mmCIF file of C-alpha atoms and ligand atoms in Angstrom:
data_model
loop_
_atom_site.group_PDB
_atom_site.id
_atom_site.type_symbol
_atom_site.label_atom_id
_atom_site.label_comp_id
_atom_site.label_asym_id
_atom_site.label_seq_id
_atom_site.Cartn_x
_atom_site.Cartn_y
_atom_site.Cartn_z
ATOM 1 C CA UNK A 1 129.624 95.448 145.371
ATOM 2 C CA UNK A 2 128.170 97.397 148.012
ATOM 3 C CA UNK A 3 124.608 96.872 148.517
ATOM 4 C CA UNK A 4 122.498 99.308 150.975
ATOM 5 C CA UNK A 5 118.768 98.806 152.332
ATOM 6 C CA UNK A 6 117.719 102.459 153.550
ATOM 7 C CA UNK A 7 114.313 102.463 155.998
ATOM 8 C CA UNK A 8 112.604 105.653 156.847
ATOM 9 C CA UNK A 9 109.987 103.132 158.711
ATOM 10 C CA UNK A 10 109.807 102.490 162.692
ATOM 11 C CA UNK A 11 112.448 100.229 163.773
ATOM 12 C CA UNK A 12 111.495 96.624 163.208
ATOM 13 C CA UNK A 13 108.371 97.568 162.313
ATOM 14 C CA UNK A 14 107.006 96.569 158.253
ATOM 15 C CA UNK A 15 109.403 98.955 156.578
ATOM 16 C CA UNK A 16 112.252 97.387 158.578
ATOM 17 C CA UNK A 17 110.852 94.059 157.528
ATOM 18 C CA UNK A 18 110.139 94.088 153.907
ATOM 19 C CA UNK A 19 113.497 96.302 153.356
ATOM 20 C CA UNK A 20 115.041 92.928 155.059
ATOM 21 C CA UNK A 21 113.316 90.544 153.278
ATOM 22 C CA UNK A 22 114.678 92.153 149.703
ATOM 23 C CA UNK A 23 118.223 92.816 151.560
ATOM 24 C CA UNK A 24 118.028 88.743 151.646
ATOM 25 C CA UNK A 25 117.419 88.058 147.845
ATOM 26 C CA UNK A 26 120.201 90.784 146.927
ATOM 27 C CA UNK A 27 122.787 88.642 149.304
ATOM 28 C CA UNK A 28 121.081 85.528 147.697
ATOM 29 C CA UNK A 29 122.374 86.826 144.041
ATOM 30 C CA UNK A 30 125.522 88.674 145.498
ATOM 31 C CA UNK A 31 127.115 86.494 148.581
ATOM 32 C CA UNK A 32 130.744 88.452 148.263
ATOM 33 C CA UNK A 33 128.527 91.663 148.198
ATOM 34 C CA UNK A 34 129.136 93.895 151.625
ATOM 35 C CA UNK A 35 125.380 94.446 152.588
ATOM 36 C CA UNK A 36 124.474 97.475 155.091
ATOM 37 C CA UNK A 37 120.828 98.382 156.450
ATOM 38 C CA UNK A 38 120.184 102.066 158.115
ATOM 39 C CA UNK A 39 116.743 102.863 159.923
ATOM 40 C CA UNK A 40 116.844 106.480 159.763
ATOM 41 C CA UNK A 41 114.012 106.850 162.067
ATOM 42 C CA UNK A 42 116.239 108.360 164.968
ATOM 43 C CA UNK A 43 118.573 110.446 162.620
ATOM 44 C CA UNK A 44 118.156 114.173 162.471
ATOM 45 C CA UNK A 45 117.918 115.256 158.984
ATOM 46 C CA UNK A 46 116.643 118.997 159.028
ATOM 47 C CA UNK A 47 115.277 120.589 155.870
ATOM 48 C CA UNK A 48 116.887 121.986 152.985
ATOM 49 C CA UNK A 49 116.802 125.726 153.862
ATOM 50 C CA UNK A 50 117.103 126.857 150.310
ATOM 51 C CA UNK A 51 120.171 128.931 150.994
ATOM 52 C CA UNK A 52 122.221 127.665 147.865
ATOM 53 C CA UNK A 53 125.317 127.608 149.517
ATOM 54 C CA UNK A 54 126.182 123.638 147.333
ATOM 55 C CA UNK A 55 125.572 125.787 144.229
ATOM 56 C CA UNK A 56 127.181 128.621 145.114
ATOM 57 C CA UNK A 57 130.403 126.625 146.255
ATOM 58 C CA UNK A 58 130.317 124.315 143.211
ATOM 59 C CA UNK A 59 130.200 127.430 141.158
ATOM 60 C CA UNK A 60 133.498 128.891 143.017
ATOM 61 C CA UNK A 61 135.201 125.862 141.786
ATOM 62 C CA UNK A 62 134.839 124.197 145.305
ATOM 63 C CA UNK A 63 132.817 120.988 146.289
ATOM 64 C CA UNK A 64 129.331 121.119 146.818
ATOM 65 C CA UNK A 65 128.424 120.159 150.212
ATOM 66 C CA UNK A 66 125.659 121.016 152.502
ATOM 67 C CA UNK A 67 126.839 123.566 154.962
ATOM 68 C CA UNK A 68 124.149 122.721 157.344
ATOM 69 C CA UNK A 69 125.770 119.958 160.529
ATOM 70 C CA UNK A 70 123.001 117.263 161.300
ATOM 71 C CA UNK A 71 122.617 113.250 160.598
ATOM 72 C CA UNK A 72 122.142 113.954 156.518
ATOM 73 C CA UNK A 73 125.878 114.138 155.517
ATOM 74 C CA UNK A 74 126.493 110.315 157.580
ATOM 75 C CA UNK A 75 123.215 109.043 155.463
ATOM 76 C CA UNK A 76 124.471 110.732 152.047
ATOM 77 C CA UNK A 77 128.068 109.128 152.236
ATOM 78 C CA UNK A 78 125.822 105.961 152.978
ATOM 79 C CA UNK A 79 123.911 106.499 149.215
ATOM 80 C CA UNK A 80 127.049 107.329 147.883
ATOM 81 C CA UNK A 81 128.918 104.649 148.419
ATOM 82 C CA UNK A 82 126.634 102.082 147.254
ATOM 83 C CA UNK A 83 126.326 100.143 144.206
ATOM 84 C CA UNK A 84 122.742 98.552 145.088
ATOM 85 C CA UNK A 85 119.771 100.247 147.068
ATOM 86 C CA UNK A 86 116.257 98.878 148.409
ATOM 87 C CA UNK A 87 115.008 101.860 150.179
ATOM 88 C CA UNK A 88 111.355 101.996 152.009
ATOM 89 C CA UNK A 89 109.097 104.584 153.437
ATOM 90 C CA UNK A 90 106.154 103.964 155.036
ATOM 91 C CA UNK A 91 102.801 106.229 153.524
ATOM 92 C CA UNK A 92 101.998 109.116 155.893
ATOM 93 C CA UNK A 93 99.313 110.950 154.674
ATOM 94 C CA UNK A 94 99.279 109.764 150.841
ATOM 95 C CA UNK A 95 103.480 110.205 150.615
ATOM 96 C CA UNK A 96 106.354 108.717 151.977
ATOM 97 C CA UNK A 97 107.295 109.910 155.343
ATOM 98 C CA UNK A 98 108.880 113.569 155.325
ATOM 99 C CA UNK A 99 111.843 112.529 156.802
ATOM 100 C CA UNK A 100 112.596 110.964 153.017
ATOM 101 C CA UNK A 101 111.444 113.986 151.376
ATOM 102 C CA UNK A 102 113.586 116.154 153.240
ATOM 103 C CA UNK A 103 116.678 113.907 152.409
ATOM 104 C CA UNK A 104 115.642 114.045 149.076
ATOM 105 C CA UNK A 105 115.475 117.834 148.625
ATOM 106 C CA UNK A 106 118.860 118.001 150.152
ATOM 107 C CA UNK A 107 120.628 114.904 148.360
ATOM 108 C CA UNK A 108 118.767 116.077 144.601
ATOM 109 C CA UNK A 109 120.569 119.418 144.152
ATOM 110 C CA UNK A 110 124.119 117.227 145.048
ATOM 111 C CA UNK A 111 124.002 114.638 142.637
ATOM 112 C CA UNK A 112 122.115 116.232 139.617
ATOM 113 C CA UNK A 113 123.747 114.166 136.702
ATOM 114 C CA UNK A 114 123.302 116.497 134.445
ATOM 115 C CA UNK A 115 124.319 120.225 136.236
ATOM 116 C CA UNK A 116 126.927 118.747 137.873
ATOM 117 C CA UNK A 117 128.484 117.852 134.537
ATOM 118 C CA UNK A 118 127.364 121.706 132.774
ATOM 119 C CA UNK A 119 129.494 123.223 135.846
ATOM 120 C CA UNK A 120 132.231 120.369 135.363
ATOM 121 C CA UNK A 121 132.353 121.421 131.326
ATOM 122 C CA UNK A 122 132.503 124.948 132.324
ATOM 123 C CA UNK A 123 135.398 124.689 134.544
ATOM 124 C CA UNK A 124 137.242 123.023 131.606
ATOM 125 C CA UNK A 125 136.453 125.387 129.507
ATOM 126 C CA UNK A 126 137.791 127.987 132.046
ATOM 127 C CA UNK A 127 134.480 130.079 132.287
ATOM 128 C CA UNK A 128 134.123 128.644 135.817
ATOM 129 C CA UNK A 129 136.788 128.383 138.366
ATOM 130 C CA UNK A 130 138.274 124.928 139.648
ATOM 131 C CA UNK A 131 139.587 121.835 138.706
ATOM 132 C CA UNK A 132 137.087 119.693 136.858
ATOM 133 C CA UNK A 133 139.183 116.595 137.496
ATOM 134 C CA UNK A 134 138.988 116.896 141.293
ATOM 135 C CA UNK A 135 135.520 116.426 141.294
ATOM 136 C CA UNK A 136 134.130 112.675 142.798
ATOM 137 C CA UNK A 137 132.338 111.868 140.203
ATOM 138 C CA UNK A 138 131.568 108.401 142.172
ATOM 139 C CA UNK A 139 128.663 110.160 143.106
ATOM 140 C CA UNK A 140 127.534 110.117 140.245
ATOM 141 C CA UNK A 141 128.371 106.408 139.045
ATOM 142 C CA UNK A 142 125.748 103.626 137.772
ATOM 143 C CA UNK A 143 123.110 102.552 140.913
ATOM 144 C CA UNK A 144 120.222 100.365 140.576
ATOM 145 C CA UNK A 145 117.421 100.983 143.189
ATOM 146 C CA UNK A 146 114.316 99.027 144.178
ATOM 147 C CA UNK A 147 111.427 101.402 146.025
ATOM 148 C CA UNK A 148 108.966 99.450 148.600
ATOM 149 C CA UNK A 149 106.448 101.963 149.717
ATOM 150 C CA UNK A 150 104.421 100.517 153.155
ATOM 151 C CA UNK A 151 100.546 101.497 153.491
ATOM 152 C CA UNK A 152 98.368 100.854 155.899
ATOM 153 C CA UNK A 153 95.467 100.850 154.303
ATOM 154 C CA UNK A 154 93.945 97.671 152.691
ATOM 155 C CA UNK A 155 93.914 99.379 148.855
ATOM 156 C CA UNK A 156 96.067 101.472 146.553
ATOM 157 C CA UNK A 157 93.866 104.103 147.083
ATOM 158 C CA UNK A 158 95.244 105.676 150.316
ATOM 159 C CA UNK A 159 98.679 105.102 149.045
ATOM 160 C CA UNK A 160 98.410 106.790 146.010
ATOM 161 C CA UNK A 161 101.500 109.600 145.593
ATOM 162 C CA UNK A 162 103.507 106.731 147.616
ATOM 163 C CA UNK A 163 105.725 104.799 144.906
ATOM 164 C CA UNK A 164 105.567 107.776 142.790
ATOM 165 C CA UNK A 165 107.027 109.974 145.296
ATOM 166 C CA UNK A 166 109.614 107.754 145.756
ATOM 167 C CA UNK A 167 111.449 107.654 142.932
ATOM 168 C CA UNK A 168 112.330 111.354 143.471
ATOM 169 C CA UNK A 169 115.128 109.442 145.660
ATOM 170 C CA UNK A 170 116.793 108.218 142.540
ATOM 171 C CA UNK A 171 116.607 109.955 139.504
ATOM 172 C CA UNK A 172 119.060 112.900 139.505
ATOM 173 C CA UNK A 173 121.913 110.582 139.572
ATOM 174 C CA UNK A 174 120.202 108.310 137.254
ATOM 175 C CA UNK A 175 119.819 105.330 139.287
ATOM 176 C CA UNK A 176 118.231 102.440 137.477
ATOM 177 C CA UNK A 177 115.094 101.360 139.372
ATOM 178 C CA UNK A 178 114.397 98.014 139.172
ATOM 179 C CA UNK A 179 110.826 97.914 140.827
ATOM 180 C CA UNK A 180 108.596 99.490 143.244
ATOM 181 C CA UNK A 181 106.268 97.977 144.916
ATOM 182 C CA UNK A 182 102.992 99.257 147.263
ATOM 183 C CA UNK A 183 102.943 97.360 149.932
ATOM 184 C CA UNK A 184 99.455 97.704 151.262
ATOM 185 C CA UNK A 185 96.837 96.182 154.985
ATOM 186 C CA UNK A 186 100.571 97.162 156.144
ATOM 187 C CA UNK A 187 98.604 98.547 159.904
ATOM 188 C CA UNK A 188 99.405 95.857 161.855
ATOM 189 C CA UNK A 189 103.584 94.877 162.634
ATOM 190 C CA UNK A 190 104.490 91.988 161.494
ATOM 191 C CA UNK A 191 101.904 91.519 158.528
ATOM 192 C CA UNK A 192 104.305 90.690 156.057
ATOM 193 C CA UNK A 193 105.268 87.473 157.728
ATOM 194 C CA UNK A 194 101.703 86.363 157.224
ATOM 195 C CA UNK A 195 102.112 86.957 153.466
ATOM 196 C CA UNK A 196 104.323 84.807 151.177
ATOM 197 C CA UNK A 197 103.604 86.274 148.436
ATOM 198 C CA UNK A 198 104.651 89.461 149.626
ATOM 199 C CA UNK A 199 108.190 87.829 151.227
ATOM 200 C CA UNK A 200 108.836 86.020 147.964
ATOM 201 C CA UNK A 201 108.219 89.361 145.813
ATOM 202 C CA UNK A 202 110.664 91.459 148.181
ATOM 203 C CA UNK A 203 113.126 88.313 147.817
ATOM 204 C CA UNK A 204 112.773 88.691 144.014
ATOM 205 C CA UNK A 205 113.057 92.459 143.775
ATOM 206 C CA UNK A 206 116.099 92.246 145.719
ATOM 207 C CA UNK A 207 117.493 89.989 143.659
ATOM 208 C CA UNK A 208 116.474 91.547 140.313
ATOM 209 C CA UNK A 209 118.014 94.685 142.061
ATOM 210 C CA UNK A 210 121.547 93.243 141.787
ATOM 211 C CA UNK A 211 121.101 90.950 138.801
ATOM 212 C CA UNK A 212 119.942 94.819 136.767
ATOM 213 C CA UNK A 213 123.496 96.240 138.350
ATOM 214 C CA UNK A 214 125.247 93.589 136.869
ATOM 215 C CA UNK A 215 123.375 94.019 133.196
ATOM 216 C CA UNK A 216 121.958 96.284 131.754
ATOM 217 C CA UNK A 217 119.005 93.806 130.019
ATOM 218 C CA UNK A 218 117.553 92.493 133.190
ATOM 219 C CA UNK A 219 113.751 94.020 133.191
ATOM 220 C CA UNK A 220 112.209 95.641 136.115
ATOM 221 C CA UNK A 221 110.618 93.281 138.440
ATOM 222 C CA UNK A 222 106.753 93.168 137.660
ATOM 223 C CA UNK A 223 104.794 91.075 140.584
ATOM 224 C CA UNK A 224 102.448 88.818 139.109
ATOM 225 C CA UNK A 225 98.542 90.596 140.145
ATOM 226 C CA UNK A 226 99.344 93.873 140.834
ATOM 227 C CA UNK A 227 98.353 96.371 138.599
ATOM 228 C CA UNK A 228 100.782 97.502 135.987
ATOM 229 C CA UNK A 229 102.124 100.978 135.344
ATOM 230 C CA UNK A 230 100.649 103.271 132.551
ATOM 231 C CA UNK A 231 104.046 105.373 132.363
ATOM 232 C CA UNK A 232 106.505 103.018 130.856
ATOM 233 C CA UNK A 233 109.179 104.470 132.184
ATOM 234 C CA UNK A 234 108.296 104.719 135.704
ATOM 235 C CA UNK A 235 105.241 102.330 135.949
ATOM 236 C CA UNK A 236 103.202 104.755 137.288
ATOM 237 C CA UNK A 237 99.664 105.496 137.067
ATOM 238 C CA UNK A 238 99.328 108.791 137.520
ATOM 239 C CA UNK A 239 98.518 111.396 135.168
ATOM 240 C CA UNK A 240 98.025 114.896 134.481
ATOM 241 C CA UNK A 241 95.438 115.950 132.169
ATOM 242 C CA UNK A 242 96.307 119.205 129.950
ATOM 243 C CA UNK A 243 93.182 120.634 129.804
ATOM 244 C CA UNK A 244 91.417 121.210 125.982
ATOM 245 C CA UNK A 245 93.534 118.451 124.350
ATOM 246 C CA UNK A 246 94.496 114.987 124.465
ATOM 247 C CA UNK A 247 97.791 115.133 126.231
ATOM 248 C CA UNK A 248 98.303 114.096 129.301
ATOM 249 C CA UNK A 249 102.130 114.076 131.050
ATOM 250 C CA UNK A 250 103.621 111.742 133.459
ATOM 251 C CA UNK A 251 104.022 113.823 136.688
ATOM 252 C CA UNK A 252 107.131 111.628 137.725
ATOM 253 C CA UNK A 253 108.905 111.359 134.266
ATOM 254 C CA UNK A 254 107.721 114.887 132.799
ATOM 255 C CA UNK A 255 106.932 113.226 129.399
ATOM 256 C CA UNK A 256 103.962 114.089 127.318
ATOM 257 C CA UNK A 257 101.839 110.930 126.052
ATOM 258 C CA UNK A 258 98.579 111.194 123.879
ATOM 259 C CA UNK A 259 95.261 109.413 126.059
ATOM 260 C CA UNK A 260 92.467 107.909 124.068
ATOM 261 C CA UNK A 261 89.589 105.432 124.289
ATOM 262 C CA UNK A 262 89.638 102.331 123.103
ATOM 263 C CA UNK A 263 86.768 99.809 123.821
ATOM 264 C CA UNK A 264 85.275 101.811 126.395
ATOM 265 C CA UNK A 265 88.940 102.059 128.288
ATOM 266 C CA UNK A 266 91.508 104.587 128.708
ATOM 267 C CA UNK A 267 94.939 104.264 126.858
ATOM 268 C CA UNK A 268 98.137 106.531 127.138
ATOM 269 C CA UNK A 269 100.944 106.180 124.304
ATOM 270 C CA UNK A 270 104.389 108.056 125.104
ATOM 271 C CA UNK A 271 105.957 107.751 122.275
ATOM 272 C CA UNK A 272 109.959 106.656 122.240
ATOM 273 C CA UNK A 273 111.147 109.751 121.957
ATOM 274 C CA UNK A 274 109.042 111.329 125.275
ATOM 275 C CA UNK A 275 110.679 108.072 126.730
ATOM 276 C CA UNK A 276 113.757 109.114 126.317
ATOM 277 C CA UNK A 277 113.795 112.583 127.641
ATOM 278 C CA UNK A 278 111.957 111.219 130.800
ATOM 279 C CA UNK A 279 113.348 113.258 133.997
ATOM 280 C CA UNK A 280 115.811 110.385 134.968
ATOM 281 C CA UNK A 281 117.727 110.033 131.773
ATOM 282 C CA UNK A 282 120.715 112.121 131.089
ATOM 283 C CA UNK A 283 118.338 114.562 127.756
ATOM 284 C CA UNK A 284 115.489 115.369 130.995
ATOM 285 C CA UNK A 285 117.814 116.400 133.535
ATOM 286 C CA UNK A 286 119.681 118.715 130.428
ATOM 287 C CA UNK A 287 116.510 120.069 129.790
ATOM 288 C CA UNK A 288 116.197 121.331 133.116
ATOM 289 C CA UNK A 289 119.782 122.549 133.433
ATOM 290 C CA UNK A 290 119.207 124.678 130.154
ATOM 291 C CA UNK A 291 115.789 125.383 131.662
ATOM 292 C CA UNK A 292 117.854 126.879 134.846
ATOM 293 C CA UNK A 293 120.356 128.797 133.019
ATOM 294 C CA UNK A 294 117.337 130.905 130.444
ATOM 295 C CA UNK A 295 115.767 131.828 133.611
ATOM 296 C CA UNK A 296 118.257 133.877 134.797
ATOM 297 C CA UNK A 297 119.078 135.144 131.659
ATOM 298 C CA UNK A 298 115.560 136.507 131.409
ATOM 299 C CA UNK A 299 114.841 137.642 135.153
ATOM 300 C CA UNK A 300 118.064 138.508 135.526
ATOM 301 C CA UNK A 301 118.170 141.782 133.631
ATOM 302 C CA UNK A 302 114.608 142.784 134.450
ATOM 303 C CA UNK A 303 115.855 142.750 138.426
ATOM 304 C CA UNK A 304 119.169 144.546 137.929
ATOM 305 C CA UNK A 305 116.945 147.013 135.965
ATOM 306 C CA UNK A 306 114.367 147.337 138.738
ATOM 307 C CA UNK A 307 116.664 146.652 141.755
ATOM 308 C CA UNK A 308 116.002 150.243 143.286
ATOM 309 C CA UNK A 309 111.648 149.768 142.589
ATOM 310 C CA UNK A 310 111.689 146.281 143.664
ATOM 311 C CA UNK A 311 113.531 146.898 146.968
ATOM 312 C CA UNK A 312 111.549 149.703 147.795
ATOM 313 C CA UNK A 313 108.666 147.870 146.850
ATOM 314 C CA UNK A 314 109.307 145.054 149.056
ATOM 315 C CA UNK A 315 109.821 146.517 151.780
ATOM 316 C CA UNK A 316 106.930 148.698 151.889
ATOM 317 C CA UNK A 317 104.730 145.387 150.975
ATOM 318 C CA UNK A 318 106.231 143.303 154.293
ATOM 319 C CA UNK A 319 105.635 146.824 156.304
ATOM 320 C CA UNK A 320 102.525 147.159 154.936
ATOM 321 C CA UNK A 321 101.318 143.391 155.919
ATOM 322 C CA UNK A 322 102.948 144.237 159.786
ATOM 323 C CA UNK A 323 100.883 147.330 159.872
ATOM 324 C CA UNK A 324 97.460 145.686 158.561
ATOM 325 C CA UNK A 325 97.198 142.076 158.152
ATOM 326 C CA UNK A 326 99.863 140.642 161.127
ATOM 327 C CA UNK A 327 98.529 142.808 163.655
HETATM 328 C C1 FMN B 401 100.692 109.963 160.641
HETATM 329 C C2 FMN B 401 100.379 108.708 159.891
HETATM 330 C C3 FMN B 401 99.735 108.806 158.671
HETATM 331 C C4 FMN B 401 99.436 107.678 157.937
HETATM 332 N N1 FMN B 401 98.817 107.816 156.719
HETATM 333 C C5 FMN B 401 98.594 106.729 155.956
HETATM 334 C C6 FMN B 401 97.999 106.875 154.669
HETATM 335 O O1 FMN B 401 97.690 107.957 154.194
HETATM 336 N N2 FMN B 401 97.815 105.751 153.926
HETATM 337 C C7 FMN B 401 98.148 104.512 154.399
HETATM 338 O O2 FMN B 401 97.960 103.544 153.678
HETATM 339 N N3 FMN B 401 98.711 104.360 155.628
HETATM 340 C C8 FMN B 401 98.939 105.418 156.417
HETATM 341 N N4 FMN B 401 99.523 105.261 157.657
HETATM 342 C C9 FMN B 401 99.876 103.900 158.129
HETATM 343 C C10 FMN B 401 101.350 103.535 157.898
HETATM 344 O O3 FMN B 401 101.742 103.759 156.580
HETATM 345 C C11 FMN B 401 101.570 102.057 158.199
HETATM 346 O O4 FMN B 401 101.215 101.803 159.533
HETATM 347 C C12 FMN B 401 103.007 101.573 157.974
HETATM 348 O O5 FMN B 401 103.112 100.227 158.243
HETATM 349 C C13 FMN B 401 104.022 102.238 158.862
HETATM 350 O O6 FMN B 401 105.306 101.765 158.527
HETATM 351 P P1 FMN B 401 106.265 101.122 159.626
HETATM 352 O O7 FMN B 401 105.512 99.968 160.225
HETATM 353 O O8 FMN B 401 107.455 100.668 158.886
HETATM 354 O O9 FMN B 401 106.604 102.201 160.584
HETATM 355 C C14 FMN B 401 99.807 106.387 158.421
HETATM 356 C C15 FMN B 401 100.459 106.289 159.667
HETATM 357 C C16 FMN B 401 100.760 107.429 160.383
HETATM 358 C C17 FMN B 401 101.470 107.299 161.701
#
């Protein structure tokens, strides 16, 4: 087993520290494991530029890596090879760091579980070029993952897209999380030490972390006075209200639940089956691939019909903004 603690925090600061202290309960439950920590705070990891080159390369029957040469492809192989994360970000601004985001936007389109598999079927079918049984699909094996999210300030409040945000690390390969916790009055370095509770949660998460990998009926790790998650999927508590009815979604999972009152406090149901076309599980990601695919069925068309008008068009609009606007 091969277990990795990943911190987009400042070295040995409380990122470094709490990502540790888990890293100590997964040894606890795994001593033959090999455990590895990265601070990524001195990697380069550029953006995802959005050129589609690991689609378009995956599509030519090739393998779909990132054509751009910085510190991401060291950190990916990292991800990939292990069987156990614990990764950490500290909150800047509401979020995680954007050094995680931009990892994630770069790892996601790599290791979707389910359009890696709709190109894979294709090329056995022959519609695609390549060898479908060349393809690693260790990238795509079973992970459990554990999210700490590190705030400064002293409530949930100013950390509050923080844990959410997060599990955008794990879900198109369908890693299992196993907790995430918001660790907040993280301000000062060193504050965890002053906190056992904290130390013995990370300790426990770690170790629930490996215990999950090694069965599937271990439950996520729920710290004892911290408030619990409405989604029950990903035990979050945020919401999005759909206007002029009583359906709200989970803006992590993308499932639809149905919010009413109940002795003067709200209550969200999600039914089973929204749980089980939540974004992480194999029926969400489809959705999305199918999503994908009608879209360029319907635009597709409508541009090859227009090409001439929309070129022309375009380029008269970006002259146009020169001539008036960008002055
Ligand atoms: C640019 C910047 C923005 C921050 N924004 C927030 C914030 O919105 N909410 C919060 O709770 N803490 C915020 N913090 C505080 C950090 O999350 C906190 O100090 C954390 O411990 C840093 O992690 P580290 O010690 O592992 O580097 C911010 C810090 C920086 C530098």
């Amino acid at each position: 087993m091969k277990i990795l603690g990943l911190s987009f925090g400042k070295k040995n600061a409380n990122t470094d520290i709490l990502v540790k202290e888990a890293l100590f309960g997964a040894r606890e439950a795994a001593p033959e494991a090999e455990v590895n920590f990265i601070n990524t705070v001195n990697l380069n990891i550029g953006r995802c530029r959005g050129c589609g080159a690991c689609s378009t390369q995956l599509e030519k029957g090739k393998d779909n890596v990132c054509i751009f040469k910085d510190d991401f492809q060291a950190l990916e192989d990292e991800v990939r090879a292990a069987d156990v994360l614990i990764v950490g970000a500290p909150v800047y601004v509401l979020q995680p760091v954007g050094q995680f985001k931009d990892f994630v936007d770069r790892f996601y389109c790599r290791h979707d579980y389910s359009a890696i598999n709709w190109v894979l079927d294709k090329r056995r079918s022959g519609e695609m070029p390549g060898n479908a049984e060349d393809f690693p699909m260790e990238r795509l094996k079973k992970r459990t993952v554990s999210y700490i999210s590190v705030g400064g300030a002293t409530t949930d409040n100013w950390t509050s897209m923080g844990t959410a945000s997060l599990h955008l690390f794990g879900f198109p390969p369908m890693m299992k999380v196993m907790g995430n916790y918001n660790a907040n009055s993280m301000g000062t370095v060193g504050n965890p030490y002053l906190d056992d509770q904290l130390i013995a949660d990370m300790h426990e998460m770690g170790k629930r972390t490996v215990l999950g990998y090694r069965d599937d009926a271990v439950s996520f790790f729920e710290p004892e006075g911290k408030p619990q998650g409405v989604c029950p999927v990903c035990r979050q508590r945020l919401i999005t209200i759909l206007p002029g009815t009583t359906t709200v979604e989970c803006p992590v999972c993308g499932i639809e639940g149905e919010l009413s009152i109940k002795d003067n406090a709200v209550h969200v149901e999600f039914s089973e089956a929204q749980q089980n076309r939540a974004r992480g599980t194999f029926a969400g990601l489809r959705e999305h691939t199918t999503e994908i695919q009608s879209f360029g069925g319907i635009c597709g068309p409508k541009i090859m019909a227009n090409k001439e008008k929309l070129d022309a068009l375009m380029d008269e609009r970006i002259k146009k903004f020169d001539e008036t606007v960008n002055r």
